[in-house]
Amino acid sequence: MNTLVRHSIVALALAGVSALAAGCEGMKNPFAPAPSTTPSATDLSADAGYCVDEINRLRSTVGAPPLLRDETVETFSNEAARVDGDAHEIHKHFRDTVGGNGVASAENEIPWWNLYDWGSVRTIVKRGLAIEWAEGPGGGHYDNMTGAYTAVACGISIKNGEVTITQDFR
């Protein structure tokens, strides 16, 4: 093969690779997790509200009345999520403070889910609550979610890309 033909084949191959690469730029891997960013405090407040709404949506499917989102419980729940997330110990703050000296009567927890793997706090809320709910009657998380409480709050903490969510009931 002469030099001119060889250079022509290489040039065509490179042009083809460049065209393929340009065409793939807009494609996304459907299996890749969404890129993560650390949500702002405002986002976390909205996500906590979403969590309360989702608990109430699940409660409504069994005829349980909605729970109010309570600021006092939410302050406790945010601290519980932070303490438990830092310590990597579920219900640590709840146990250590006896439910915030009575602020909360029961607690569920979604501990240390990787934000990068799940893409958003809301996805973690939805999936975590679904797992708790799936326990059904007699399961501790389900029984807390359907219990005769009047208020609930969700605390959310993100540390090193790990999300911890507590749901505290009063």
Short mmCIF file of C-alpha atoms in Angstrom, two decimals:
data_model
loop_
_atom_site.label_atom_id
_atom_site.label_comp_id
_atom_site.label_asym_id
_atom_site.label_seq_id
_atom_site.Cartn_x
_atom_site.Cartn_y
_atom_site.Cartn_z
CA MET A 1 0.00 0.00 0.00
CA ASN A 2 1.46 3.32 -0.95
CA THR A 3 1.91 6.20 1.46
CA LEU A 4 -0.90 8.31 -0.02
CA VAL A 5 -3.46 5.53 0.40
CA ARG A 6 -2.28 4.81 3.97
CA HIS A 7 -2.59 8.52 4.95
CA SER A 8 -6.03 8.70 3.34
CA ILE A 9 -7.26 5.69 5.35
CA VAL A 10 -5.89 7.15 8.59
CA ALA A 11 -7.50 10.53 7.85
CA LEU A 12 -10.87 8.89 7.14
CA ALA A 13 -10.64 6.81 10.31
CA LEU A 14 -9.84 9.88 12.41
CA ALA A 15 -12.70 11.81 10.82
CA GLY A 16 -15.05 8.93 11.61
CA VAL A 17 -13.91 8.78 15.24
CA SER A 18 -14.31 12.56 15.54
CA ALA A 19 -17.83 12.38 14.11
CA LEU A 20 -18.76 9.58 16.50
CA ALA A 21 -17.35 11.47 19.48
CA ALA A 22 -19.23 14.63 18.49
CA GLY A 23 -22.44 12.64 18.11
CA CYS A 24 -22.03 11.06 21.55
CA GLU A 25 -21.47 14.36 23.34
CA GLY A 26 -25.20 14.89 23.79
CA MET A 27 -25.85 11.32 24.92
CA LYS A 28 -26.03 10.44 28.58
CA ASN A 29 -25.45 7.08 30.17
CA PRO A 30 -28.89 6.03 31.46
CA PHE A 31 -27.25 3.99 34.20
CA ALA A 32 -24.96 6.71 35.51
CA PRO A 33 -26.10 8.39 38.72
CA ALA A 34 -27.03 12.03 38.46
CA PRO A 35 -24.26 14.45 39.39
CA SER A 36 -24.62 15.61 42.94
CA THR A 37 -24.55 19.04 44.41
CA THR A 38 -24.99 19.94 48.02
CA PRO A 39 -28.45 21.48 48.34
CA SER A 40 -28.85 24.83 50.03
CA ALA A 41 -30.66 25.26 53.33
CA THR A 42 -33.71 26.44 51.39
CA ASP A 43 -33.70 23.24 49.34
CA LEU A 44 -33.42 21.16 52.51
CA SER A 45 -36.42 22.94 54.00
CA ALA A 46 -38.43 22.21 50.86
CA ASP A 47 -37.21 18.60 50.92
CA ALA A 48 -38.26 18.30 54.57
CA GLY A 49 -41.71 19.59 53.59
CA TYR A 50 -41.82 17.03 50.79
CA CYS A 51 -40.96 14.33 53.34
CA VAL A 52 -43.88 15.37 55.58
CA ASP A 53 -46.19 15.49 52.55
CA GLU A 54 -45.10 12.01 51.50
CA ILE A 55 -45.70 10.61 55.00
CA ASN A 56 -49.18 12.17 54.93
CA ARG A 57 -49.83 10.78 51.44
CA LEU A 58 -48.94 7.28 52.66
CA ARG A 59 -51.06 7.73 55.80
CA SER A 60 -54.05 8.72 53.68
CA THR A 61 -53.95 5.36 51.87
CA VAL A 62 -54.98 3.66 55.12
CA GLY A 63 -57.40 6.36 56.29
CA ALA A 64 -55.04 7.89 58.87
CA PRO A 65 -55.42 11.67 59.33
CA PRO A 66 -52.60 13.98 58.18
CA LEU A 67 -49.94 15.08 60.62
CA LEU A 68 -48.95 18.72 61.04
CA ARG A 69 -45.42 19.84 60.24
CA ASP A 70 -44.14 21.06 63.60
CA GLU A 71 -41.28 23.58 63.95
CA THR A 72 -40.24 22.43 67.43
CA VAL A 73 -40.08 18.81 66.31
CA GLU A 74 -38.27 19.89 63.13
CA THR A 75 -35.54 21.65 65.11
CA PHE A 76 -35.03 18.47 67.12
CA SER A 77 -35.21 16.28 64.00
CA ASN A 78 -32.59 18.34 62.15
CA GLU A 79 -30.23 18.02 65.11
CA ALA A 80 -30.94 14.27 65.29
CA ALA A 81 -30.10 13.85 61.60
CA ARG A 82 -26.86 15.83 62.06
CA VAL A 83 -25.75 13.97 65.20
CA ASP A 84 -26.65 10.53 63.85
CA GLY A 85 -25.07 11.28 60.46
CA ASP A 86 -21.84 12.44 62.10
CA ALA A 87 -21.72 9.47 64.48
CA HIS A 88 -22.95 6.87 61.98
CA GLU A 89 -25.22 5.58 64.72
CA ILE A 90 -28.97 5.33 64.20
CA HIS A 91 -31.25 6.96 66.79
CA LYS A 92 -28.24 8.16 68.81
CA HIS A 93 -29.58 11.66 69.41
CA PHE A 94 -33.11 10.37 70.10
CA ARG A 95 -31.78 7.92 72.71
CA ASP A 96 -29.26 10.33 74.24
CA THR A 97 -31.89 13.07 74.73
CA VAL A 98 -34.91 10.81 75.39
CA GLY A 99 -36.65 12.17 72.30
CA GLY A 100 -35.50 15.71 72.99
CA ASN A 101 -36.94 15.50 76.52
CA GLY A 102 -40.35 14.61 75.12
CA VAL A 103 -40.32 16.71 71.96
CA ALA A 104 -40.66 13.50 69.92
CA SER A 105 -42.32 10.24 70.89
CA ALA A 106 -41.04 8.05 68.03
CA GLU A 107 -38.44 8.22 65.29
CA ASN A 108 -37.72 6.55 61.96
CA GLU A 109 -34.43 7.04 60.16
CA ILE A 110 -32.97 6.75 56.67
CA PRO A 111 -29.25 6.67 57.48
CA TRP A 112 -26.23 7.54 55.33
CA TRP A 113 -27.59 7.16 51.79
CA ASN A 114 -25.10 8.34 49.19
CA LEU A 115 -26.43 11.46 47.45
CA TYR A 116 -24.36 10.75 44.33
CA ASP A 117 -25.91 7.28 43.96
CA TRP A 118 -29.49 8.49 44.36
CA GLY A 119 -29.24 11.88 42.64
CA SER A 120 -31.40 13.96 45.00
CA VAL A 121 -32.62 14.21 48.57
CA ARG A 122 -36.20 13.82 47.34
CA THR A 123 -35.39 10.52 45.68
CA ILE A 124 -33.86 9.32 48.95
CA VAL A 125 -36.97 10.49 50.85
CA LYS A 126 -39.33 8.71 48.46
CA ARG A 127 -37.34 5.45 48.32
CA GLY A 128 -36.55 5.39 52.05
CA LEU A 129 -40.14 6.03 53.11
CA ALA A 130 -41.34 3.38 50.65
CA ILE A 131 -39.03 0.81 52.28
CA GLU A 132 -40.28 1.75 55.75
CA TRP A 133 -43.90 1.64 54.60
CA ALA A 134 -43.42 -1.76 52.96
CA GLU A 135 -42.87 -3.33 56.39
CA GLY A 136 -46.65 -3.22 56.81
CA PRO A 137 -48.60 -3.52 60.06
CA GLY A 138 -46.43 -4.77 62.90
CA GLY A 139 -43.27 -3.30 61.35
CA GLY A 140 -41.83 -0.60 63.58
CA HIS A 141 -41.38 2.02 60.86
CA TYR A 142 -44.85 1.42 59.41
CA ASP A 143 -46.44 1.52 62.85
CA ASN A 144 -44.74 4.85 63.59
CA MET A 145 -45.89 6.26 60.24
CA THR A 146 -49.50 5.23 60.88
CA GLY A 147 -49.51 5.90 64.63
CA ALA A 148 -51.92 8.15 66.50
CA TYR A 149 -49.61 11.17 66.43
CA THR A 150 -50.55 14.76 65.65
CA ALA A 151 -47.26 16.14 64.33
CA VAL A 152 -44.22 15.04 62.36
CA ALA A 153 -41.01 16.61 61.10
CA CYS A 154 -38.21 15.40 58.91
CA GLY A 155 -34.63 16.35 59.68
CA ILE A 156 -32.08 16.21 56.90
CA SER A 157 -28.30 16.26 57.17
CA ILE A 158 -25.74 15.95 54.39
CA LYS A 159 -22.13 15.27 55.30
CA ASN A 160 -19.44 14.12 52.87
CA GLY A 161 -22.13 13.26 50.32
CA GLU A 162 -24.08 11.08 52.76
CA VAL A 163 -27.70 11.94 53.49
CA THR A 164 -29.31 11.09 56.83
CA ILE A 165 -33.04 11.73 57.24
CA THR A 166 -34.88 11.39 60.51
CA GLN A 167 -38.66 11.43 60.82
CA ASP A 168 -39.75 12.38 64.29
CA PHE A 169 -43.34 11.97 65.48
CA ARG A 170 -45.24 13.68 68.31
#
